[in-house]
CSV table of N, CA and C in Angstrom, one decimal:
chain,number,residue,atom,x,y,z
A,48,MET,N,-26.1,35.4,36.1
A,48,MET,CA,-25.3,36.4,35.5
A,48,MET,C,-25.9,36.9,34.2
A,49,THR,N,-25.9,38.2,34.0
A,49,THR,CA,-26.5,38.8,32.8
A,49,THR,C,-25.6,38.6,31.6
A,50,GLN,N,-26.1,38.2,30.5
A,50,GLN,CA,-25.3,38.1,29.3
A,50,GLN,C,-25.1,39.5,28.7
A,51,PRO,N,-23.9,39.7,28.1
A,51,PRO,CA,-23.7,41.0,27.4
A,51,PRO,C,-24.6,41.1,26.2
A,52,LYS,N,-25.1,42.4,26.0
A,52,LYS,CA,-26.0,42.6,24.8
A,52,LYS,C,-25.2,42.4,23.5
A,53,ARG,N,-25.8,41.6,22.6
A,53,ARG,CA,-25.2,41.4,21.3
A,53,ARG,C,-25.5,42.6,20.4
A,54,ALA,N,-24.6,42.9,19.5
A,54,ALA,CA,-24.9,44.0,18.5
A,54,ALA,C,-25.9,43.4,17.6
A,55,PRO,N,-26.8,44.3,17.1
A,55,PRO,CA,-27.9,43.8,16.2
A,55,PRO,C,-27.2,43.3,14.9
A,56,SER,N,-27.8,42.2,14.3
A,56,SER,CA,-27.3,41.7,13.1
A,56,SER,C,-27.7,42.7,11.9
A,57,LYS,N,-27.1,42.5,10.8
A,57,LYS,CA,-27.4,43.3,9.6
A,57,LYS,C,-28.9,43.3,9.3
A,58,GLN,N,-29.5,42.1,9.4
A,58,GLN,CA,-30.9,41.9,9.2
A,58,GLN,C,-31.7,42.7,10.2
A,59,GLN,N,-31.4,42.6,11.5
A,59,GLN,CA,-32.1,43.4,12.5
A,59,GLN,C,-31.9,44.9,12.2
A,60,GLN,N,-30.8,45.3,11.9
A,60,GLN,CA,-30.5,46.7,11.6
A,60,GLN,C,-31.4,47.2,10.4
A,61,ALA,N,-31.5,46.3,9.4
A,61,ALA,CA,-32.3,46.6,8.2
A,61,ALA,C,-33.8,46.7,8.5
A,62,ARG,N,-34.2,45.8,9.4
A,62,ARG,CA,-35.6,45.9,9.8
A,62,ARG,C,-35.9,47.1,10.7
A,63,ARG,N,-35.0,47.4,11.6
A,63,ARG,CA,-35.2,48.6,12.4
A,63,ARG,C,-35.2,49.9,11.5
A,64,ALA,N,-34.3,49.9,10.5
A,64,ALA,CA,-34.3,51.1,9.6
A,64,ALA,C,-35.6,51.2,8.9
A,65,ALA,N,-36.1,50.0,8.4
A,65,ALA,CA,-37.4,50.0,7.7
A,65,ALA,C,-38.5,50.6,8.6
A,66,ARG,N,-38.5,50.2,9.9
A,66,ARG,CA,-39.5,50.7,10.8
A,66,ARG,C,-39.4,52.2,11.1
A,67,GLU,N,-38.1,52.7,11.1
A,67,GLU,CA,-37.9,54.1,11.3
A,67,GLU,C,-38.4,54.9,10.1
A,68,LEU,N,-38.2,54.4,8.9
A,68,LEU,CA,-38.7,55.0,7.7
A,68,LEU,C,-40.2,55.0,7.7
A,69,THR,N,-40.8,53.9,8.1
A,69,THR,CA,-42.2,53.7,8.1
A,69,THR,C,-42.9,54.8,9.1
A,70,VAL,N,-42.3,54.9,10.3
A,70,VAL,CA,-42.9,55.9,11.2
A,70,VAL,C,-42.8,57.3,10.7
A,71,GLN,N,-41.6,57.6,10.1
A,71,GLN,CA,-41.5,59.0,9.5
A,71,GLN,C,-42.5,59.2,8.4
A,72,ALA,N,-42.6,58.2,7.5
A,72,ALA,CA,-43.5,58.3,6.4
A,72,ALA,C,-45.0,58.3,6.8
A,73,LEU,N,-45.3,57.6,7.8
A,73,LEU,CA,-46.7,57.6,8.4
A,73,LEU,C,-47.0,59.0,9.0
A,74,TYR,N,-46.0,59.5,9.6
A,74,TYR,CA,-46.2,60.9,10.2
A,74,TYR,C,-46.4,61.9,9.1
A,75,GLN,N,-45.6,61.8,8.0
A,75,GLN,CA,-45.7,62.7,6.9
A,75,GLN,C,-47.1,62.6,6.3
A,76,TRP,N,-47.5,61.3,6.1
A,76,TRP,CA,-48.8,61.0,5.5
A,76,TRP,C,-49.9,61.6,6.4
A,77,GLU,N,-49.8,61.5,7.7
A,77,GLU,CA,-50.8,62.0,8.6
A,77,GLU,C,-50.9,63.6,8.5
A,78,MET,N,-49.7,64.2,8.5
A,78,MET,CA,-49.6,65.6,8.5
A,78,MET,C,-50.0,66.3,7.2
A,79,THR,N,-49.7,65.7,6.1
A,79,THR,CA,-49.9,66.3,4.8
A,79,THR,C,-51.1,65.9,4.0
A,80,GLY,N,-51.6,64.7,4.3
A,80,GLY,CA,-52.8,64.2,3.6
A,80,GLY,C,-52.4,63.7,2.2
A,81,THR,N,-51.1,63.6,1.9
A,81,THR,CA,-50.7,63.1,0.6
A,81,THR,C,-50.9,61.6,0.6
A,82,SER,N,-51.1,61.1,-0.6
A,82,SER,CA,-51.3,59.6,-0.7
A,82,SER,C,-50.1,58.9,-0.2
A,83,ILE,N,-50.4,57.7,0.3
A,83,ILE,CA,-49.3,56.9,0.8
A,83,ILE,C,-48.3,56.5,-0.3
A,84,SER,N,-48.7,56.3,-1.5
A,84,SER,CA,-47.8,56.0,-2.6
A,84,SER,C,-46.9,57.2,-2.9
A,85,GLN,N,-47.5,58.4,-2.8
A,85,GLN,CA,-46.7,59.6,-3.1
A,85,GLN,C,-45.7,59.8,-2.0
A,86,VAL,N,-46.1,59.6,-0.7
A,86,VAL,CA,-45.1,59.7,0.4
A,86,VAL,C,-44.0,58.7,0.2
A,87,GLU,N,-44.2,57.5,-0.2
A,87,GLU,CA,-43.2,56.5,-0.4
A,87,GLU,C,-42.2,57.0,-1.5
A,88,THR,N,-42.8,57.5,-2.6
A,88,THR,CA,-42.0,58.0,-3.7
A,88,THR,C,-41.1,59.1,-3.2
A,89,GLU,N,-41.6,60.0,-2.4
A,89,GLU,CA,-40.8,61.1,-1.9
A,89,GLU,C,-39.7,60.6,-1.0
A,90,PHE,N,-39.9,59.7,-0.2
A,90,PHE,CA,-38.9,59.1,0.6
A,90,PHE,C,-37.8,58.5,-0.2
A,91,ARG,N,-38.2,57.7,-1.2
A,91,ARG,CA,-37.2,57.0,-2.0
A,91,ARG,C,-36.4,57.9,-2.9
A,92,SER,N,-36.9,59.2,-3.1
A,92,SER,CA,-36.2,60.1,-4.0
A,92,SER,C,-35.5,61.2,-3.3
A,93,GLN,N,-35.3,61.1,-2.0
A,93,GLN,CA,-34.6,62.1,-1.2
A,93,GLN,C,-33.2,62.3,-1.6
A,94,ILE,N,-32.7,63.5,-1.4
A,94,ILE,CA,-31.3,63.8,-1.6
A,94,ILE,C,-30.6,63.9,-0.2
A,95,ALA,N,-29.4,63.4,-0.1
A,95,ALA,CA,-28.7,63.4,1.2
A,95,ALA,C,-28.5,64.8,1.8
A,96,ASP,N,-28.7,64.9,3.1
A,96,ASP,CA,-28.5,66.1,3.9
A,96,ASP,C,-27.6,65.8,5.1
A,97,ASP,N,-26.4,66.1,5.0
A,97,ASP,CA,-25.4,65.8,6.0
A,97,ASP,C,-25.6,66.6,7.3
A,98,ASP,N,-26.5,67.6,7.3
A,98,ASP,CA,-26.8,68.4,8.5
A,98,ASP,C,-27.8,67.7,9.5
A,99,LEU,N,-28.4,66.6,9.0
A,99,LEU,CA,-29.4,65.9,9.8
A,99,LEU,C,-28.8,64.9,10.8
A,100,GLU,N,-29.5,64.6,11.9
A,100,GLU,CA,-29.1,63.5,12.7
A,100,GLU,C,-29.2,62.2,11.9
A,101,PRO,N,-28.3,61.2,12.1
A,101,PRO,CA,-28.3,60.0,11.3
A,101,PRO,C,-29.7,59.3,11.2
A,102,HIS,N,-30.5,59.2,12.3
A,102,HIS,CA,-31.8,58.6,12.2
A,102,HIS,C,-32.8,59.4,11.5
A,103,GLU,N,-32.5,60.7,11.3
A,103,GLU,CA,-33.5,61.6,10.6
A,103,GLU,C,-33.1,61.8,9.1
A,104,ASN,N,-31.9,61.3,8.7
A,104,ASN,CA,-31.4,61.4,7.4
A,104,ASN,C,-31.9,60.2,6.5
A,105,TRP,N,-33.1,60.4,5.9
A,105,TRP,CA,-33.7,59.3,5.2
A,105,TRP,C,-32.8,58.6,4.2
A,106,VAL,N,-32.0,59.4,3.5
A,106,VAL,CA,-31.1,58.8,2.5
A,106,VAL,C,-30.1,57.8,3.2
A,107,GLN,N,-29.6,58.1,4.3
A,107,GLN,CA,-28.7,57.2,5.0
A,107,GLN,C,-29.4,56.0,5.6
A,108,VAL,N,-30.6,56.2,6.1
A,108,VAL,CA,-31.4,55.1,6.7
A,108,VAL,C,-31.8,54.2,5.5
A,109,MET,N,-32.2,54.8,4.4
A,109,MET,CA,-32.6,54.1,3.2
A,109,MET,C,-31.6,53.1,2.8
A,110,LYS,N,-30.3,53.5,2.9
A,110,LYS,CA,-29.2,52.6,2.4
A,110,LYS,C,-29.1,51.3,3.2
A,111,ILE,N,-29.5,51.3,4.5
A,111,ILE,CA,-29.4,50.0,5.2
A,111,ILE,C,-30.8,49.4,5.4
A,112,ALA,N,-31.9,50.1,5.1
A,112,ALA,CA,-33.2,49.6,5.4
A,112,ALA,C,-33.6,48.4,4.5
A,113,ASP,N,-34.4,47.5,5.0
A,113,ASP,CA,-35.1,46.5,4.2
A,113,ASP,C,-36.3,47.2,3.5
A,114,LEU,N,-36.0,47.6,2.3
A,114,LEU,CA,-37.0,48.4,1.6
A,114,LEU,C,-38.3,47.7,1.2
A,115,GLY,N,-38.2,46.3,1.1
A,115,GLY,CA,-39.4,45.5,0.9
A,115,GLY,C,-40.3,45.6,2.2
A,116,LEU,N,-39.7,45.5,3.3
A,116,LEU,CA,-40.4,45.6,4.6
A,116,LEU,C,-41.0,47.0,4.8
A,117,PHE,N,-40.2,48.0,4.4
A,117,PHE,CA,-40.7,49.4,4.5
A,117,PHE,C,-42.0,49.5,3.7
A,118,HIS,N,-42.0,49.0,2.4
A,118,HIS,CA,-43.1,49.1,1.6
A,118,HIS,C,-44.3,48.4,2.2
A,119,GLN,N,-44.1,47.1,2.6
A,119,GLN,CA,-45.1,46.3,3.2
A,119,GLN,C,-45.7,47.0,4.4
A,120,LEU,N,-44.9,47.5,5.3
A,120,LEU,CA,-45.4,48.1,6.6
A,120,LEU,C,-46.2,49.4,6.3
A,121,LEU,N,-45.6,50.2,5.4
A,121,LEU,CA,-46.2,51.5,5.1
A,121,LEU,C,-47.6,51.3,4.5
A,122,HIS,N,-47.7,50.5,3.5
A,122,HIS,CA,-48.9,50.3,2.8
A,122,HIS,C,-49.9,49.5,3.7
A,123,GLY,N,-49.4,48.5,4.4
A,123,GLY,CA,-50.3,47.7,5.3
A,123,GLY,C,-50.9,48.6,6.4
A,124,VAL,N,-50.1,49.5,7.0
A,124,VAL,CA,-50.7,50.3,8.1
A,124,VAL,C,-51.7,51.3,7.4
A,125,ALA,N,-51.4,51.9,6.3
A,125,ALA,CA,-52.3,52.8,5.6
A,125,ALA,C,-53.6,52.1,5.2
A,126,ARG,N,-53.5,50.9,4.7
A,126,ARG,CA,-54.7,50.2,4.3
A,126,ARG,C,-55.6,49.8,5.4
A,127,HIS,N,-55.0,49.5,6.6
A,127,HIS,CA,-55.7,49.1,7.8
A,127,HIS,C,-55.8,50.1,8.9
A,128,CYS,N,-55.6,51.4,8.5
A,128,CYS,CA,-55.5,52.5,9.5
A,128,CYS,C,-56.7,52.5,10.4
A,129,GLY,N,-57.9,52.5,9.8
A,129,GLY,CA,-59.1,52.5,10.6
A,129,GLY,C,-59.2,51.4,11.6
A,130,GLU,N,-58.9,50.2,11.1
A,130,GLU,CA,-58.8,49.0,12.0
A,130,GLU,C,-57.8,49.3,13.2
A,131,MET,N,-56.7,49.8,12.8
A,131,MET,CA,-55.6,50.0,13.9
A,131,MET,C,-56.2,51.1,14.9
A,132,ASP,N,-56.8,52.1,14.4
A,132,ASP,CA,-57.3,53.2,15.3
A,132,ASP,C,-58.4,52.6,16.2
A,133,ASN,N,-59.2,51.7,15.7
A,133,ASN,CA,-60.3,51.1,16.5
A,133,ASN,C,-59.7,50.1,17.6
A,134,LEU,N,-58.5,49.5,17.3
A,134,LEU,CA,-57.9,48.7,18.3
A,134,LEU,C,-57.2,49.5,19.3
A,135,ILE,N,-56.6,50.6,18.9
A,135,ILE,CA,-55.8,51.5,19.8
A,135,ILE,C,-56.7,52.3,20.8
A,136,ALA,N,-57.7,52.8,20.3
A,136,ALA,CA,-58.6,53.8,21.0
A,136,ALA,C,-59.0,53.3,22.4
A,137,PRO,N,-59.5,52.0,22.5
A,137,PRO,CA,-59.9,51.6,23.9
A,137,PRO,C,-58.7,51.4,24.9
A,138,ALA,N,-57.5,51.3,24.4
A,138,ALA,CA,-56.3,51.1,25.2
A,138,ALA,C,-55.8,52.4,25.8
A,139,LEU,N,-56.3,53.5,25.3
A,139,LEU,CA,-55.8,54.8,25.6
A,139,LEU,C,-56.4,55.4,26.8
A,140,ASP,N,-55.7,56.4,27.4
A,140,ASP,CA,-56.3,57.1,28.6
A,140,ASP,C,-56.8,58.5,28.1
A,141,ARG,N,-56.8,58.7,26.8
A,141,ARG,CA,-57.3,60.0,26.2
A,141,ARG,C,-57.9,59.7,24.9
A,142,LYS,N,-58.4,60.6,24.2
A,142,LYS,CA,-59.0,60.4,22.9
A,142,LYS,C,-57.8,60.3,21.9
A,143,LEU,N,-58.1,59.5,20.9
A,143,LEU,CA,-57.1,59.2,19.8
A,143,LEU,C,-56.6,60.5,19.2
A,144,GLU,N,-57.5,61.5,19.0
A,144,GLU,CA,-57.2,62.7,18.4
A,144,GLU,C,-56.2,63.6,19.2
A,145,GLU,N,-56.1,63.3,20.5
A,145,GLU,CA,-55.2,64.0,21.4
A,145,GLU,C,-53.8,63.5,21.5
A,146,LEU,N,-53.6,62.3,20.8
A,146,LEU,CA,-52.2,61.8,20.8
A,146,LEU,C,-51.3,62.6,19.9
A,147,ASP,N,-50.1,62.7,20.4
A,147,ASP,CA,-49.0,63.3,19.5
A,147,ASP,C,-49.0,62.5,18.2
A,148,ARG,N,-48.8,63.1,17.1
A,148,ARG,CA,-48.9,62.4,15.8
A,148,ARG,C,-47.8,61.4,15.6
A,149,ILE,N,-46.6,61.6,16.2
A,149,ILE,CA,-45.5,60.7,16.0
A,149,ILE,C,-45.8,59.4,16.9
A,150,GLU,N,-46.4,59.7,18.1
A,150,GLU,CA,-46.8,58.5,18.9
A,150,GLU,C,-47.9,57.7,18.3
A,151,LEU,N,-48.8,58.4,17.6
A,151,LEU,CA,-49.9,57.7,16.9
A,151,LEU,C,-49.3,56.9,15.8
A,152,SER,N,-48.3,57.4,15.1
A,152,SER,CA,-47.7,56.6,14.0
A,152,SER,C,-47.0,55.4,14.5
A,153,ILE,N,-46.3,55.5,15.7
A,153,ILE,CA,-45.6,54.4,16.3
A,153,ILE,C,-46.6,53.4,16.7
A,154,LEU,N,-47.7,53.8,17.4
A,154,LEU,CA,-48.8,52.9,17.8
A,154,LEU,C,-49.5,52.2,16.7
A,155,ARG,N,-49.7,52.9,15.6
A,155,ARG,CA,-50.3,52.3,14.4
A,155,ARG,C,-49.4,51.2,13.9
A,156,LEU,N,-48.1,51.5,13.8
A,156,LEU,CA,-47.2,50.5,13.2
A,156,LEU,C,-47.1,49.3,14.2
A,157,GLY,N,-47.0,49.5,15.5
A,157,GLY,CA,-46.9,48.4,16.4
A,157,GLY,C,-48.2,47.6,16.4
A,158,THR,N,-49.3,48.2,16.4
A,158,THR,CA,-50.6,47.5,16.4
A,158,THR,C,-50.8,46.7,15.1
A,159,TYR,N,-50.3,47.3,14.0
A,159,TYR,CA,-50.4,46.5,12.7
A,159,TYR,C,-49.5,45.3,12.8
A,160,GLU,N,-48.4,45.4,13.4
A,160,GLU,CA,-47.5,44.2,13.5
A,160,GLU,C,-48.1,43.2,14.4
A,161,LEU,N,-48.7,43.6,15.5
A,161,LEU,CA,-49.3,42.7,16.4
A,161,LEU,C,-50.5,42.0,15.8
A,162,ALA,N,-51.3,42.7,15.0
A,162,ALA,CA,-52.5,42.2,14.4
A,162,ALA,C,-52.2,41.4,13.1
A,163,HIS,N,-51.2,41.8,12.3
A,163,HIS,CA,-51.1,41.2,11.0
A,163,HIS,C,-49.7,40.6,10.7
A,164,ARG,N,-48.9,40.5,11.6
A,164,ARG,CA,-47.5,39.9,11.4
A,164,ARG,C,-47.2,39.0,12.6
A,165,PRO,N,-47.9,37.9,12.6
A,165,PRO,CA,-47.8,37.0,13.8
A,165,PRO,C,-46.4,36.3,13.8
A,166,GLU,N,-45.6,36.4,12.7
A,166,GLU,CA,-44.3,35.8,12.7
A,166,GLU,C,-43.3,36.7,13.5
A,167,VAL,N,-43.7,37.9,13.8
A,167,VAL,CA,-42.8,38.8,14.6
A,167,VAL,C,-43.3,38.6,16.1
A,168,PRO,N,-42.4,38.2,17.0
A,168,PRO,CA,-42.8,38.0,18.4
A,168,PRO,C,-43.3,39.3,19.0
A,169,TYR,N,-44.3,39.2,19.8
A,169,TYR,CA,-45.0,40.4,20.4
A,169,TYR,C,-43.9,41.2,21.2
A,170,ILE,N,-43.0,40.5,21.8
A,170,ILE,CA,-42.0,41.3,22.6
A,170,ILE,C,-41.1,42.1,21.7
A,171,SER,N,-40.8,41.6,20.5
A,171,SER,CA,-40.1,42.4,19.6
A,171,SER,C,-40.8,43.6,19.1
A,172,VAL,N,-42.1,43.4,18.9
A,172,VAL,CA,-42.9,44.6,18.4
A,172,VAL,C,-42.9,45.6,19.5
A,173,ILE,N,-43.1,45.2,20.8
A,173,ILE,CA,-43.1,46.2,21.9
A,173,ILE,C,-41.7,46.9,22.0
A,174,ASN,N,-40.6,46.1,21.9
A,174,ASN,CA,-39.3,46.7,22.0
A,174,ASN,C,-39.0,47.6,20.9
A,175,GLU,N,-39.4,47.3,19.7
A,175,GLU,CA,-39.2,48.2,18.5
A,175,GLU,C,-40.0,49.5,18.7
A,176,GLY,N,-41.2,49.4,19.2
A,176,GLY,CA,-42.0,50.6,19.5
A,176,GLY,C,-41.3,51.5,20.5
A,177,ILE,N,-40.8,50.9,21.6
A,177,ILE,CA,-40.1,51.7,22.6
A,177,ILE,C,-38.9,52.4,22.0
A,178,GLU,N,-38.1,51.7,21.2
A,178,GLU,CA,-36.9,52.3,20.5
A,178,GLU,C,-37.3,53.4,19.6
A,179,LEU,N,-38.4,53.2,18.8
A,179,LEU,CA,-38.8,54.3,17.9
A,179,LEU,C,-39.3,55.5,18.7
A,180,ALA,N,-40.0,55.3,19.8
A,180,ALA,CA,-40.4,56.4,20.6
A,180,ALA,C,-39.2,57.1,21.3
A,181,ARG,N,-38.2,56.4,21.6
A,181,ARG,CA,-37.0,57.0,22.1
A,181,ARG,C,-36.3,57.9,21.1
A,182,SER,N,-36.3,57.4,19.9
A,182,SER,CA,-35.7,58.2,18.8
A,182,SER,C,-36.5,59.4,18.3
A,183,PHE,N,-37.8,59.2,18.2
A,183,PHE,CA,-38.7,60.2,17.6
A,183,PHE,C,-39.7,60.9,18.5
A,184,GLY,N,-40.0,60.3,19.6
A,184,GLY,CA,-41.1,60.8,20.5
A,184,GLY,C,-40.6,61.7,21.5
A,185,ALA,N,-41.6,62.1,22.4
A,185,ALA,CA,-41.3,63.0,23.5
A,185,ALA,C,-40.4,62.3,24.5
A,186,THR,N,-39.9,63.0,25.4
A,186,THR,CA,-38.9,62.5,26.4
A,186,THR,C,-39.3,61.2,27.1
A,187,GLU,N,-40.5,61.2,27.6
A,187,GLU,CA,-41.0,60.0,28.3
A,187,GLU,C,-42.0,59.2,27.5
A,188,GLY,N,-42.1,59.5,26.2
A,188,GLY,CA,-43.1,58.9,25.3
A,188,GLY,C,-42.9,57.4,25.2
A,189,HIS,N,-41.7,56.9,25.4
A,189,HIS,CA,-41.5,55.5,25.2
A,189,HIS,C,-42.2,54.7,26.3
A,190,LYS,N,-42.4,55.3,27.5
A,190,LYS,CA,-43.1,54.6,28.6
A,190,LYS,C,-44.6,54.4,28.2
A,191,TYR,N,-45.1,55.4,27.6
A,191,TYR,CA,-46.5,55.4,27.2
A,191,TYR,C,-46.7,54.4,26.1
A,192,ILE,N,-45.8,54.4,25.1
A,192,ILE,CA,-45.9,53.4,24.0
A,192,ILE,C,-45.8,52.0,24.5
A,193,ASN,N,-44.9,51.8,25.5
A,193,ASN,CA,-44.7,50.5,26.1
A,193,ASN,C,-46.0,50.0,26.7
A,194,SER,N,-46.6,50.9,27.5
A,194,SER,CA,-47.9,50.5,28.2
A,194,SER,C,-49.0,50.2,27.2
A,195,ILE,N,-49.1,51.0,26.2
A,195,ILE,CA,-50.2,50.8,25.2
A,195,ILE,C,-50.0,49.5,24.4
A,196,LEU,N,-48.8,49.3,23.9
A,196,LEU,CA,-48.5,48.1,23.1
A,196,LEU,C,-48.6,46.9,24.0
A,197,ASP,N,-48.2,46.9,25.2
A,197,ASP,CA,-48.3,45.8,26.1
A,197,ASP,C,-49.8,45.4,26.3
A,198,ARG,N,-50.7,46.4,26.5
A,198,ARG,CA,-52.1,46.2,26.6
A,198,ARG,C,-52.7,45.5,25.3
A,199,LEU,N,-52.2,46.0,24.2
A,199,LEU,CA,-52.7,45.5,22.9
A,199,LEU,C,-52.2,44.1,22.7
A,200,ALA,N,-51.0,43.8,23.1
A,200,ALA,CA,-50.4,42.5,22.9
A,200,ALA,C,-51.2,41.5,23.7
A,201,ARG,N,-51.6,41.8,24.9
A,201,ARG,CA,-52.4,40.9,25.8
A,201,ARG,C,-53.7,40.6,25.1
A,202,LYS,N,-54.2,41.6,24.4
A,202,LYS,CA,-55.5,41.4,23.7
A,202,LYS,C,-55.3,40.6,22.4
A,203,LEU,N,-54.4,41.0,21.5
A,203,LEU,CA,-54.2,40.5,20.2
A,203,LEU,C,-53.4,39.2,20.1
A,204,ARG,N,-52.5,39.0,21.1
A,204,ARG,CA,-51.6,37.9,21.1
A,204,ARG,C,-51.7,37.2,22.5
A,205,GLU,N,-52.9,37.0,23.0
A,205,GLU,CA,-53.1,36.5,24.3
A,205,GLU,C,-52.4,35.2,24.6
A,206,ALA,N,-52.5,34.2,23.7
A,206,ALA,CA,-51.8,32.9,23.9
A,206,ALA,C,-50.3,33.1,23.9
A,207,GLU,N,-49.8,33.9,23.1
A,207,GLU,CA,-48.3,34.1,23.0
A,207,GLU,C,-47.8,34.8,24.3
A,208,VAL,N,-48.6,35.8,24.8
A,208,VAL,CA,-48.2,36.5,26.0
A,208,VAL,C,-48.3,35.5,27.2
A,209,GLN,N,-49.3,34.7,27.3
A,209,GLN,CA,-49.5,33.8,28.4
A,209,GLN,C,-48.3,32.7,28.4
A,210,ALA,N,-48.0,32.2,27.2
A,210,ALA,CA,-46.9,31.2,27.1
A,210,ALA,C,-45.6,31.8,27.5
A,211,ARG,N,-45.3,33.1,27.2
A,211,ARG,CA,-44.1,33.7,27.6
A,211,ARG,C,-44.1,33.9,29.1
A,212,ARG,N,-45.2,34.3,29.7
A,212,ARG,CA,-45.2,34.5,31.1
A,212,ARG,C,-45.0,33.2,31.9
A,213,ARG,N,-45.5,32.1,31.4
A,213,ARG,CA,-45.3,30.8,32.0
A,213,ARG,C,-43.9,30.4,32.0
A,214,ARG,N,-43.2,30.7,30.9
A,214,ARG,CA,-41.8,30.4,30.7
A,214,ARG,C,-40.9,31.3,31.7
A,215,ASP,N,-41.3,32.5,31.8
A,215,ASP,CA,-40.5,33.5,32.6
A,215,ASP,C,-40.8,33.2,34.1
């Protein structure tokens, strides 16, 4: 019998909101070339806009987000961007430059967490990437994100992936 899905805890909501902000900020950084610190400052100084969808209204997301995690993820991905791109590129079926910029931001974040945040289970990283792609990406983009993050998890977290497969 399948267990009913539990509502996410406040801590889980705060982490998801931090990841949403991170993806949006990485996208802005990629598109504008503005420094990552300036992008973070702009996000933190936004004025509420009630005409936006809830997940696109940075002020509302900022109210529930784990801002320490947002800062850590944003600066970590930016600092290790070249490393992330080098890990992502071999897993793709096209050139990195051909990726949609929002999908690239999601993949950079997921790859960063797989490579630099071992305390976050790989399956959580993949699930978060899927949810971010559903919120911000193309219609079927979440399937692509899932496949790429799964390939990267098998490479970066081989022991963890094998242990989970043995349990399942």
